[in-house]
Amino acid sequence: SSSSASSSSLAGYDDVARAVIPKIEYLVHDLGLGLDRVRHAVRQEPRILAATCGLARLAAVTTWLQSELGAEGAADMVARYPQVLTSSLSLEDALAPTIAFLSLELGLGPLRAANVIGARPRILGLSIHAKLRPTVAYLVHVFFPRCTPYTAAMLSTHSLRGRVVPRVRLLQRLGMLPRYSPGHVVGSSD
């Protein structure tokens, strides 16, 4: 009787293995993450292995990422920001416009766009028209030539009106703006 109880409790593990192993194999071999990067991604975002995140979803997102960022860029994006595989953000509404803005409009290219999103995933939830474009334009203009579009994109999650502009104006008024890097002005705590 205890033998049948233990084999019935192990039966659930077979179901889990059948659901999880294909996802891991897909990420390791098809996406090219390698086992160490998959382990890291799963630690960051365990929902990758959940039943709600099916292999079809993984394949759809990674195929789209590969078409936008190339194989290396897609793997880098998933490794840095594995939440992209489980996010409720749609490819068309959030990912595609943000990647196009970063890689094409700002000229960062696919790998650097993936780096920005991986380092600042909140950027995916920001409006390009109302937030990203104005913040990047302001930072590049005020700090030219010390602020590249890449640096400005990395700093664009900060509030333009609430943080960036007031700090810049104060330092300009004091004649101190040239002493500080854009990252120091924007990123330092008050």
Coordinates of N, CA, C and O in Angstrom, one line a residue:
S1 N 0.8 -1.2 0.0 CA 0.0 0.0 0.0 C 0.9 1.3 0.0 O 0.6 2.2 -0.7
S2 N 2.0 1.3 0.8 CA 2.8 2.4 0.8 C 3.6 2.5 -0.5 O 3.9 3.6 -1.0
S3 N 3.8 1.4 -1.2 CA 4.4 1.4 -2.5 C 3.5 2.1 -3.6 O 4.0 2.9 -4.4
S4 N 2.3 1.8 -3.5 CA 1.3 2.4 -4.5 C 1.1 3.9 -4.2 O 1.0 4.7 -5.1
A5 N 1.2 4.3 -2.9 CA 1.1 5.7 -2.5 C 2.3 6.5 -3.0 O 2.1 7.6 -3.5
S6 N 3.5 5.9 -2.9 CA 4.7 6.6 -3.3 C 4.7 6.7 -4.8 O 5.1 7.7 -5.4
S7 N 4.3 5.7 -5.5 CA 4.3 5.8 -7.0 C 3.2 6.7 -7.5 O 3.4 7.4 -8.5
S8 N 2.1 6.8 -6.8 CA 1.1 7.8 -7.3 C 1.6 9.2 -7.0 O 1.3 10.1 -7.8
S9 N 2.4 9.4 -5.9 CA 2.9 10.8 -5.7 C 4.0 11.1 -6.6 O 4.2 12.3 -7.0
L10 N 4.7 10.1 -7.1 CA 5.8 10.4 -8.1 C 5.2 10.6 -9.5 O 5.8 11.2 -10.4
A11 N 4.0 10.1 -9.7 CA 3.4 10.3 -11.0 C 3.2 11.7 -11.4 O 3.4 12.1 -12.5
G12 N 3.0 12.6 -10.4 CA 2.9 14.0 -10.7 C 4.2 14.6 -11.2 O 4.3 15.5 -12.0
Y13 N 5.4 14.0 -10.7 CA 6.7 14.5 -11.1 C 6.9 14.2 -12.6 O 7.6 14.9 -13.3
D14 N 6.4 13.1 -13.1 CA 6.5 12.7 -14.5 C 5.8 13.8 -15.3 O 6.3 14.2 -16.4
D15 N 4.6 14.3 -14.9 CA 3.9 15.3 -15.6 C 4.7 16.6 -15.6 O 4.8 17.3 -16.6
V16 N 5.3 16.9 -14.5 CA 6.1 18.2 -14.4 C 7.3 18.1 -15.3 O 7.6 19.0 -16.0
A17 N 8.0 16.9 -15.3 CA 9.1 16.7 -16.1 C 8.8 16.9 -17.6 O 9.5 17.5 -18.4
R18 N 7.6 16.3 -18.0 CA 7.2 16.4 -19.4 C 6.9 17.8 -19.8 O 7.0 18.2 -20.9
A19 N 6.5 18.6 -18.8 CA 6.2 20.0 -19.1 C 7.4 20.9 -19.1 O 7.6 21.8 -19.9
V20 N 8.4 20.6 -18.2 CA 9.5 21.5 -18.0 C 10.7 21.2 -18.9 O 11.3 22.1 -19.5
I21 N 11.0 19.9 -19.1 CA 12.2 19.5 -19.9 C 12.2 20.1 -21.3 O 13.2 20.7 -21.8
P22 N 11.1 20.1 -22.0 CA 11.1 20.7 -23.4 C 11.4 22.2 -23.4 O 12.0 22.7 -24.2
K23 N 10.9 22.9 -22.3 CA 11.2 24.3 -22.2 C 12.7 24.6 -22.0 O 13.3 25.4 -22.6
I24 N 13.2 23.8 -21.1 CA 14.7 23.9 -20.8 C 15.5 23.6 -22.1 O 16.4 24.4 -22.4
E25 N 15.1 22.5 -22.7 CA 15.9 22.1 -23.9 C 15.7 23.2 -25.0 O 16.7 23.5 -25.7
Y26 N 14.5 23.8 -25.1 CA 14.3 24.8 -26.1 C 15.2 26.0 -25.8 O 15.9 26.6 -26.7
L27 N 15.2 26.5 -24.5 CA 16.0 27.6 -24.2 C 17.5 27.4 -24.3 O 18.3 28.2 -24.8
V28 N 18.0 26.2 -23.9 CA 19.4 25.8 -24.0 C 19.8 25.7 -25.5 O 20.8 26.3 -25.9
H29 N 19.1 24.9 -26.2 CA 19.6 24.5 -27.6 C 19.0 25.4 -28.7 O 19.8 25.9 -29.5
D30 N 17.7 25.7 -28.7 CA 17.2 26.5 -29.8 C 17.5 27.9 -29.7 O 17.8 28.6 -30.6
L31 N 17.3 28.5 -28.5 CA 17.6 29.9 -28.2 C 19.1 30.1 -28.1 O 19.7 31.1 -28.4
G32 N 19.8 29.1 -27.6 CA 21.3 29.2 -27.4 C 21.7 29.8 -26.1 O 22.8 30.4 -26.1
L33 N 20.9 29.7 -25.1 CA 21.3 30.3 -23.8 C 22.4 29.6 -23.1 O 23.2 30.1 -22.4
G34 N 22.4 28.3 -23.3 CA 23.3 27.5 -22.5 C 22.7 27.2 -21.1 O 21.9 28.0 -20.6
L35 N 23.1 26.1 -20.5 CA 22.5 25.7 -19.2 C 22.7 26.7 -18.1 O 21.7 27.0 -17.3
D36 N 23.8 27.3 -18.0 CA 24.1 28.2 -16.9 C 23.2 29.5 -17.0 O 22.6 29.9 -16.0
R37 N 23.0 30.0 -18.2 CA 22.2 31.2 -18.4 C 20.7 30.8 -18.2 O 20.0 31.6 -17.7
V38 N 20.3 29.6 -18.5 CA 18.9 29.2 -18.3 C 18.7 29.1 -16.8 O 17.7 29.5 -16.3
R39 N 19.6 28.5 -16.1 CA 19.5 28.4 -14.6 C 19.3 29.8 -14.0 O 18.5 30.1 -13.2
H40 N 20.2 30.7 -14.5 CA 20.1 32.1 -14.0 C 18.7 32.7 -14.3 O 18.1 33.4 -13.5
A41 N 18.3 32.5 -15.5 CA 17.0 33.1 -16.0 C 15.8 32.5 -15.2 O 14.9 33.3 -14.8
V42 N 15.9 31.2 -14.9 CA 14.8 30.6 -14.1 C 14.8 31.1 -12.7 O 13.8 31.3 -12.1
R43 N 16.0 31.4 -12.1 CA 16.1 31.9 -10.8 C 15.5 33.3 -10.7 O 14.8 33.7 -9.8
Q44 N 15.7 34.1 -11.8 CA 15.1 35.4 -11.9 C 13.6 35.4 -12.1 O 12.9 36.2 -11.6
E45 N 13.2 34.5 -13.0 CA 11.8 34.4 -13.4 C 11.3 32.9 -13.4 O 11.3 32.3 -14.5
P46 N 11.0 32.4 -12.3 CA 10.6 31.0 -12.2 C 9.3 30.6 -13.0 O 9.1 29.5 -13.4
R47 N 8.5 31.7 -13.3 CA 7.3 31.4 -14.1 C 7.6 30.9 -15.5 O 6.7 30.4 -16.2
I48 N 8.8 31.0 -15.9 CA 9.2 30.5 -17.2 C 8.8 29.0 -17.3 O 8.4 28.5 -18.3
L49 N 9.0 28.3 -16.2 CA 8.7 26.9 -16.2 C 7.3 26.5 -15.8 O 6.9 25.4 -15.7
A50 N 6.5 27.5 -15.5 CA 5.1 27.3 -15.0 C 4.2 26.8 -16.2 O 4.5 27.1 -17.4
A51 N 3.2 26.1 -15.8 CA 2.3 25.6 -16.9 C 1.6 26.7 -17.7 O 1.3 26.5 -18.9
T52 N 1.5 27.9 -17.1 CA 0.8 29.0 -17.8 C 1.7 29.6 -18.9 O 1.3 30.3 -19.7
C53 N 3.0 29.3 -18.8 CA 3.9 29.8 -19.8 C 4.3 28.6 -20.7 O 5.3 27.9 -20.4
G54 N 3.5 28.3 -21.7 CA 3.7 27.1 -22.5 C 4.9 27.3 -23.5 O 5.4 28.4 -23.7
L55 N 5.3 26.1 -24.0 CA 6.4 26.1 -25.0 C 6.0 27.0 -26.2 O 6.9 27.6 -26.8
A56 N 4.8 27.0 -26.6 CA 4.3 27.8 -27.7 C 4.6 29.3 -27.5 O 5.0 30.0 -28.4
R57 N 4.3 29.7 -26.2 CA 4.6 31.1 -25.9 C 6.1 31.4 -25.9 O 6.5 32.5 -26.5
L58 N 6.9 30.5 -25.3 CA 8.3 30.7 -25.4 C 8.8 30.8 -26.8 O 9.6 31.7 -27.2
A59 N 8.3 29.9 -27.7 CA 8.8 29.9 -29.1 C 8.3 31.2 -29.8 O 9.1 31.8 -30.6
A60 N 7.1 31.6 -29.6 CA 6.6 32.8 -30.2 C 7.4 34.0 -29.9 O 7.8 34.8 -30.7
V61 N 7.6 34.2 -28.6 CA 8.4 35.4 -28.1 C 9.8 35.4 -28.6 O 10.3 36.3 -29.1
T62 N 10.5 34.2 -28.4 CA 11.9 34.2 -28.8 C 12.1 34.2 -30.3 O 13.0 34.9 -30.8
T63 N 11.1 33.7 -31.1 CA 11.2 33.8 -32.5 C 11.1 35.3 -32.9 O 11.8 35.8 -33.8
W64 N 10.1 36.0 -32.3 CA 10.0 37.4 -32.6 C 11.2 38.2 -32.2 O 11.7 39.0 -33.0
L65 N 11.7 37.9 -31.0 CA 13.0 38.6 -30.6 C 14.1 38.3 -31.5 O 14.9 39.3 -31.8
Q66 N 14.2 37.1 -32.0 CA 15.3 36.8 -32.9 C 15.1 37.6 -34.2 O 16.1 38.0 -34.8
S67 N 13.9 37.7 -34.7 CA 13.7 38.5 -35.9 C 14.0 40.0 -35.7 O 14.4 40.6 -36.7
E68 N 13.8 40.5 -34.5 CA 14.1 41.9 -34.3 C 15.5 42.2 -33.8 O 16.1 43.2 -34.2
L69 N 16.1 41.3 -33.0 CA 17.4 41.5 -32.4 C 18.5 40.6 -32.9 O 19.6 40.8 -32.5
G70 N 18.2 39.6 -33.7 CA 19.1 38.6 -34.1 C 19.3 37.6 -33.0 O 18.8 37.8 -31.9
A71 N 19.9 36.5 -33.4 CA 20.0 35.3 -32.4 C 20.7 35.7 -31.1 O 20.3 35.4 -30.0
E72 N 21.8 36.4 -31.3 CA 22.6 36.8 -30.1 C 21.8 37.8 -29.2 O 21.8 37.8 -28.0
G73 N 21.2 38.8 -29.9 CA 20.4 39.8 -29.2 C 19.3 39.2 -28.4 O 19.0 39.6 -27.3
A74 N 18.6 38.3 -29.1 CA 17.4 37.6 -28.4 C 17.9 36.8 -27.2 O 17.3 36.9 -26.1
A75 N 19.0 36.1 -27.3 CA 19.5 35.3 -26.2 C 19.9 36.2 -25.1 O 19.7 36.0 -23.9
D76 N 20.6 37.4 -25.4 CA 21.0 38.3 -24.4 C 19.8 38.9 -23.7 O 19.8 39.1 -22.5
M77 N 18.8 39.3 -24.5 CA 17.6 39.9 -23.9 C 16.9 38.9 -22.9 O 16.6 39.3 -21.8
V78 N 16.8 37.6 -23.3 CA 16.2 36.7 -22.4 C 17.1 36.4 -21.2 O 16.6 36.3 -20.0
A79 N 18.4 36.4 -21.4 CA 19.3 36.2 -20.2 C 19.2 37.3 -19.2 O 19.2 37.2 -18.0
R80 N 19.1 38.6 -19.8 CA 19.1 39.8 -18.9 C 17.8 40.1 -18.3 O 17.6 40.6 -17.2
Y81 N 16.7 39.8 -19.1 CA 15.4 40.1 -18.7 C 14.4 39.0 -19.0 O 13.6 39.0 -20.0
P82 N 14.5 37.9 -18.3 CA 13.7 36.7 -18.6 C 12.2 36.9 -18.5 O 11.4 36.2 -19.0
Q83 N 11.8 38.0 -17.8 CA 10.4 38.3 -17.6 C 9.8 38.6 -19.0 O 8.6 38.6 -19.1
V84 N 10.6 38.9 -20.0 CA 10.0 39.1 -21.3 C 9.3 37.9 -21.8 O 8.3 38.0 -22.6
L85 N 9.6 36.7 -21.3 CA 8.9 35.5 -21.8 C 7.6 35.3 -21.1 O 6.7 34.6 -21.6
T86 N 7.4 35.9 -19.9 CA 6.2 35.7 -19.2 C 5.3 37.0 -19.0 O 4.3 36.9 -18.5
S87 N 5.8 38.1 -19.6 CA 5.2 39.3 -19.4 C 3.8 39.4 -20.1 O 3.6 38.7 -21.1
S88 N 2.9 40.1 -19.5 CA 1.6 40.3 -20.1 C 1.6 41.4 -21.2 O 0.6 41.6 -21.9
L89 N 2.7 42.1 -21.3 CA 2.9 43.1 -22.3 C 2.9 42.3 -23.7 O 3.5 41.3 -23.9
S90 N 2.1 42.9 -24.6 CA 2.1 42.3 -25.9 C 3.3 42.7 -26.8 O 3.9 43.7 -26.6
L91 N 3.7 41.8 -27.6 CA 4.8 42.1 -28.5 C 4.6 43.3 -29.4 O 5.4 44.1 -29.5
E92 N 3.4 43.4 -29.9 CA 3.0 44.5 -30.8 C 2.9 45.9 -30.1 O 3.3 46.9 -30.6
D93 N 2.4 45.8 -28.8 CA 2.1 47.1 -28.1 C 3.2 47.6 -27.3 O 3.3 48.8 -27.1
A94 N 4.1 46.8 -26.8 CA 5.2 47.2 -25.9 C 6.6 46.9 -26.5 O 7.4 47.8 -26.6
L95 N 6.8 45.7 -26.8 CA 8.2 45.3 -27.2 C 8.6 45.9 -28.6 O 9.6 46.5 -28.7
A96 N 7.8 45.7 -29.6 CA 8.1 46.1 -30.9 C 8.4 47.6 -31.0 O 9.4 48.0 -31.5
P97 N 7.5 48.5 -30.5 CA 7.8 49.9 -30.6 C 9.0 50.4 -29.8 O 9.8 51.2 -30.3
T98 N 9.2 49.8 -28.6 CA 10.3 50.2 -27.8 C 11.6 49.7 -28.5 O 12.6 50.5 -28.5
I99 N 11.7 48.5 -29.0 CA 12.9 48.1 -29.6 C 13.2 48.9 -30.9 O 14.3 49.3 -31.2
A100 N 12.1 49.2 -31.7 CA 12.3 50.0 -32.9 C 12.8 51.4 -32.5 O 13.8 51.9 -33.1
F101 N 12.3 52.0 -31.4 CA 12.7 53.3 -31.0 C 14.2 53.3 -30.6 O 15.0 54.1 -31.1
L102 N 14.6 52.3 -29.8 CA 15.9 52.2 -29.3 C 16.9 51.9 -30.4 O 17.9 52.5 -30.6
S103 N 16.6 50.8 -31.2 CA 17.6 50.3 -32.1 C 17.6 51.2 -33.4 O 18.7 51.4 -33.9
L104 N 16.5 51.6 -33.9 CA 16.5 52.4 -35.1 C 16.5 53.9 -35.0 O 17.4 54.6 -35.5
E105 N 15.5 54.4 -34.2 CA 15.5 55.9 -34.1 C 16.7 56.4 -33.3 O 17.2 57.5 -33.7
L106 N 17.1 55.8 -32.2 CA 18.3 56.2 -31.5 C 19.6 55.7 -32.1 O 20.6 56.1 -31.7
G107 N 19.5 54.7 -33.0 CA 20.6 54.2 -33.6 C 21.5 53.3 -32.8 O 22.7 53.1 -33.0
L108 N 20.9 52.7 -31.8 CA 21.6 51.8 -30.8 C 21.9 50.5 -31.4 O 22.9 49.8 -31.0
G109 N 21.1 50.0 -32.4 CA 21.3 48.7 -32.9 C 20.6 47.7 -32.0 O 20.3 48.0 -30.8
P110 N 20.4 46.4 -32.5 CA 19.7 45.5 -31.7 C 20.3 45.0 -30.4 O 19.6 44.9 -29.3
L111 N 21.6 44.8 -30.4 CA 22.3 44.4 -29.1 C 22.2 45.4 -28.0 O 22.0 45.1 -26.9
R112 N 22.5 46.7 -28.4 CA 22.5 47.7 -27.4 C 21.1 48.0 -26.9 O 20.8 48.4 -25.8
A113 N 20.1 47.9 -27.8 CA 18.7 48.0 -27.4 C 18.3 46.9 -26.4 O 17.7 47.2 -25.4
A114 N 18.8 45.7 -26.6 CA 18.6 44.6 -25.7 C 19.2 44.9 -24.4 O 18.7 44.6 -23.3
N115 N 20.4 45.5 -24.4 CA 21.1 45.9 -23.2 C 20.3 46.9 -22.4 O 20.2 46.8 -21.1
V116 N 19.8 47.9 -23.0 CA 19.0 48.9 -22.3 C 17.8 48.3 -21.7 O 17.5 48.5 -20.5
I117 N 17.1 47.5 -22.4 CA 15.8 46.8 -21.9 C 16.2 45.9 -20.8 O 15.5 45.8 -19.8
G118 N 17.3 45.1 -20.9 CA 17.7 44.2 -19.9 C 18.1 44.9 -18.6 O 17.8 44.5 -17.5
A119 N 18.8 46.1 -18.8 CA 19.2 46.8 -17.6 C 18.0 47.7 -17.0 O 18.0 47.9 -15.8
R120 N 17.1 48.1 -17.8 CA 16.0 49.0 -17.4 C 14.7 48.4 -17.9 O 14.1 49.0 -18.8
P121 N 14.3 47.3 -17.5 CA 13.0 46.7 -18.0 C 11.8 47.6 -17.9 O 10.9 47.4 -18.7
R122 N 11.8 48.5 -16.9 CA 10.6 49.4 -16.8 C 10.4 50.2 -18.1 O 9.3 50.7 -18.3
I123 N 11.4 50.3 -18.9 CA 11.3 51.1 -20.1 C 10.2 50.6 -21.0 O 9.6 51.4 -21.8
L124 N 9.9 49.3 -20.9 CA 8.9 48.7 -21.8 C 7.5 49.2 -21.5 O 6.6 49.2 -22.3
G125 N 7.3 49.7 -20.3 CA 6.0 50.2 -19.9 C 5.9 51.7 -20.1 O 4.8 52.3 -19.8
L126 N 6.9 52.4 -20.6 CA 6.9 53.8 -20.8 C 6.4 54.2 -22.2 O 6.7 53.5 -23.2
S127 N 5.7 55.3 -22.3 CA 5.2 55.8 -23.6 C 6.4 56.4 -24.3 O 7.2 57.2 -23.8
I128 N 6.6 56.0 -25.5 CA 7.7 56.5 -26.4 C 7.4 58.0 -26.6 O 8.3 58.8 -26.5
H129 N 6.2 58.3 -27.0 CA 5.9 59.7 -27.4 C 5.9 60.6 -26.2 O 6.5 61.7 -26.3
A130 N 5.3 60.2 -25.1 CA 5.2 61.1 -23.9 C 6.4 61.1 -22.9 O 6.6 62.0 -22.2
K131 N 7.2 60.0 -23.0 CA 8.2 59.9 -21.9 C 9.6 59.6 -22.5 O 10.5 60.4 -22.3
L132 N 9.8 58.6 -23.3 CA 11.1 58.2 -23.8 C 11.7 59.2 -24.7 O 12.8 59.7 -24.4
R133 N 11.0 59.6 -25.8 CA 11.6 60.5 -26.8 C 11.9 61.9 -26.1 O 13.1 62.4 -26.3
P134 N 11.0 62.5 -25.4 CA 11.4 63.8 -24.8 C 12.5 63.7 -23.8 O 13.4 64.6 -23.7
T135 N 12.6 62.7 -23.0 CA 13.6 62.6 -21.9 C 15.0 62.4 -22.6 O 16.0 63.0 -22.3
V136 N 15.0 61.5 -23.6 CA 16.3 61.2 -24.3 C 16.7 62.5 -25.0 O 17.9 62.9 -24.9
A137 N 15.8 63.2 -25.7 CA 16.2 64.4 -26.4 C 16.7 65.5 -25.5 O 17.7 66.1 -25.8
Y138 N 16.0 65.6 -24.3 CA 16.5 66.6 -23.4 C 17.9 66.3 -22.8 O 18.7 67.2 -22.8
L139 N 18.1 65.1 -22.4 CA 19.4 64.7 -21.9 C 20.5 64.9 -22.9 O 21.6 65.4 -22.6
V140 N 20.3 64.4 -24.1 CA 21.3 64.5 -25.1 C 21.6 66.0 -25.4 O 22.8 66.4 -25.6
H141 N 20.6 66.8 -25.5 CA 20.8 68.2 -25.8 C 21.5 68.9 -24.7 O 22.5 69.7 -24.9
V142 N 21.1 68.8 -23.4 CA 21.6 69.5 -22.3 C 23.1 69.1 -22.0 O 23.9 69.9 -21.7
F143 N 23.3 67.8 -22.2 CA 24.7 67.3 -21.8 C 25.6 67.0 -23.0 O 26.6 66.4 -22.9
F144 N 25.1 67.5 -24.2 CA 25.9 67.3 -25.4 C 27.3 67.8 -25.2 O 27.5 68.9 -24.7
P145 N 28.4 67.1 -25.6 CA 28.5 65.8 -26.2 C 28.7 64.7 -25.2 O 29.0 63.6 -25.6
R146 N 28.6 65.0 -24.0 CA 28.9 64.0 -22.9 C 27.8 62.9 -22.8 O 28.0 61.9 -22.1
C147 N 26.6 63.2 -23.3 CA 25.5 62.2 -23.1 C 25.1 61.6 -24.5 O 24.6 62.4 -25.4
T148 N 25.4 60.4 -24.7 CA 25.0 59.7 -25.9 C 23.6 59.2 -25.8 O 23.0 59.2 -24.7
P149 N 23.0 58.9 -26.9 CA 21.6 58.3 -26.9 C 21.5 57.1 -26.0 O 20.5 56.9 -25.3
Y150 N 22.6 56.3 -26.0 CA 22.6 55.1 -25.1 C 22.5 55.5 -23.7 O 21.6 55.0 -22.9
T151 N 23.3 56.4 -23.2 CA 23.3 56.9 -21.8 C 21.9 57.5 -21.5 O 21.4 57.2 -20.5
A152 N 21.4 58.3 -22.4 CA 20.1 59.0 -22.2 C 19.0 57.9 -22.1 O 18.1 58.1 -21.2
A153 N 19.0 56.9 -22.9 CA 18.0 55.8 -22.8 C 18.1 55.1 -21.5 O 17.1 54.8 -20.9
M154 N 19.3 54.9 -21.0 CA 19.5 54.2 -19.7 C 19.0 55.1 -18.6 O 18.5 54.6 -17.5
L155 N 19.0 56.4 -18.7 CA 18.5 57.3 -17.7 C 17.0 57.7 -17.9 O 16.5 58.5 -17.0
S156 N 16.4 57.3 -18.9 CA 15.1 57.8 -19.3 C 13.9 57.3 -18.4 O 12.8 57.7 -18.5
T157 N 14.2 56.4 -17.4 CA 13.2 55.9 -16.5 C 13.0 57.0 -15.4 O 12.0 56.9 -14.7
H158 N 13.8 57.9 -15.3 CA 13.7 59.0 -14.3 C 12.7 60.0 -14.8 O 12.6 60.3 -16.0
S159 N 12.0 60.7 -13.9 CA 11.0 61.7 -14.3 C 11.7 62.9 -14.9 O 12.5 63.5 -14.2
L160 N 11.2 63.3 -16.1 CA 11.8 64.5 -16.7 C 11.5 65.7 -16.0 O 12.4 66.5 -15.6
R161 N 10.2 65.9 -15.7 CA 9.7 67.2 -15.0 C 10.0 67.1 -13.5 O 10.3 68.2 -13.0
G162 N 9.9 66.0 -12.9 CA 10.1 65.9 -11.5 C 11.5 65.8 -11.0 O 11.8 66.2 -9.8
R163 N 12.4 65.3 -11.8 CA 13.7 65.0 -11.3 C 14.8 65.7 -12.2 O 15.7 66.4 -11.8
V164 N 14.7 65.4 -13.5 CA 15.8 65.7 -14.4 C 15.9 67.2 -14.6 O 16.9 67.9 -14.4
V165 N 14.8 67.9 -15.1 CA 14.8 69.3 -15.3 C 15.1 70.1 -14.1 O 16.0 71.0 -14.2
P166 N 14.5 69.9 -13.0 CA 14.9 70.7 -11.8 C 16.3 70.6 -11.4 O 17.0 71.6 -11.0
R167 N 16.9 69.4 -11.5 CA 18.3 69.3 -11.1 C 19.2 70.0 -12.1 O 20.2 70.6 -11.7
V168 N 18.9 69.8 -13.4 CA 19.7 70.5 -14.4 C 19.6 72.0 -14.2 O 20.7 72.7 -14.3
R169 N 18.4 72.5 -14.1 CA 18.3 74.0 -13.9 C 19.0 74.5 -12.7 O 19.7 75.6 -12.7
L170 N 19.0 73.8 -11.6 CA 19.7 74.2 -10.4 C 21.2 74.2 -10.6 O 21.9 75.2 -10.3
L171 N 21.7 73.2 -11.2 CA 23.2 73.1 -11.5 C 23.6 74.2 -12.5 O 24.7 74.7 -12.5
Q172 N 22.7 74.4 -13.5 CA 23.0 75.5 -14.5 C 23.1 76.9 -13.8 O 24.0 77.7 -14.0
R173 N 22.1 77.1 -12.9 CA 22.1 78.4 -12.2 C 23.3 78.6 -11.3 O 23.8 79.7 -11.2
L174 N 23.8 77.5 -10.8 CA 25.0 77.5 -9.9 C 26.3 77.5 -10.7 O 27.4 77.5 -10.2
G175 N 26.2 77.3 -12.0 CA 27.3 77.1 -12.9 C 28.1 75.8 -12.7 O 29.3 75.8 -13.0
M176 N 27.4 74.8 -12.2 CA 28.1 73.6 -11.8 C 27.8 72.4 -12.8 O 28.3 71.3 -12.6
L177 N 26.9 72.6 -13.7 CA 26.5 71.5 -14.6 C 27.7 70.8 -15.3 O 27.7 69.6 -15.3
P178 N 28.6 71.5 -15.8 CA 29.7 70.9 -16.5 C 30.6 69.9 -15.6 O 31.3 69.1 -16.1
R179 N 30.5 70.1 -14.3 CA 31.3 69.2 -13.4 C 30.7 67.8 -13.3 O 31.4 66.9 -12.8
Y180 N 29.5 67.6 -13.6 CA 28.8 66.4 -13.3 C 28.4 65.6 -14.6 O 28.0 66.2 -15.5
S181 N 28.5 64.3 -14.5 CA 28.0 63.5 -15.6 C 26.5 63.4 -15.6 O 25.9 63.6 -14.5
P182 N 25.9 63.1 -16.7 CA 24.4 63.0 -16.7 C 23.9 61.9 -15.7 O 23.0 62.1 -15.0
G183 N 24.6 60.8 -15.6 CA 24.2 59.8 -14.7 C 24.3 60.2 -13.2 O 23.4 59.9 -12.4
H184 N 25.3 61.0 -12.9 CA 25.4 61.6 -11.5 C 24.2 62.6 -11.2 O 23.6 62.5 -10.2
V185 N 24.0 63.4 -12.2 CA 22.9 64.4 -12.0 C 21.6 63.8 -11.8 O 20.8 64.1 -11.0
V186 N 21.3 62.8 -12.7 CA 20.0 62.2 -12.7 C 19.8 61.1 -11.7 O 18.8 61.0 -11.1
G187 N 20.9 60.3 -11.5 CA 20.7 59.1 -10.7 C 21.0 59.2 -9.3 O 20.7 58.4 -8.5
S188 N 21.7 60.3 -8.9 CA 22.0 60.5 -7.4 C 20.8 60.7 -6.6 O 19.8 61.3 -7.0
S189 N 20.8 60.2 -5.4 CA 19.7 60.4 -4.5 C 19.8 61.8 -3.9 O 20.8 62.4 -3.8
D190 N 18.6 62.3 -3.5 CA 18.5 63.6 -3.0 C 19.2 63.8 -1.6 O 19.3 63.0 -0.8

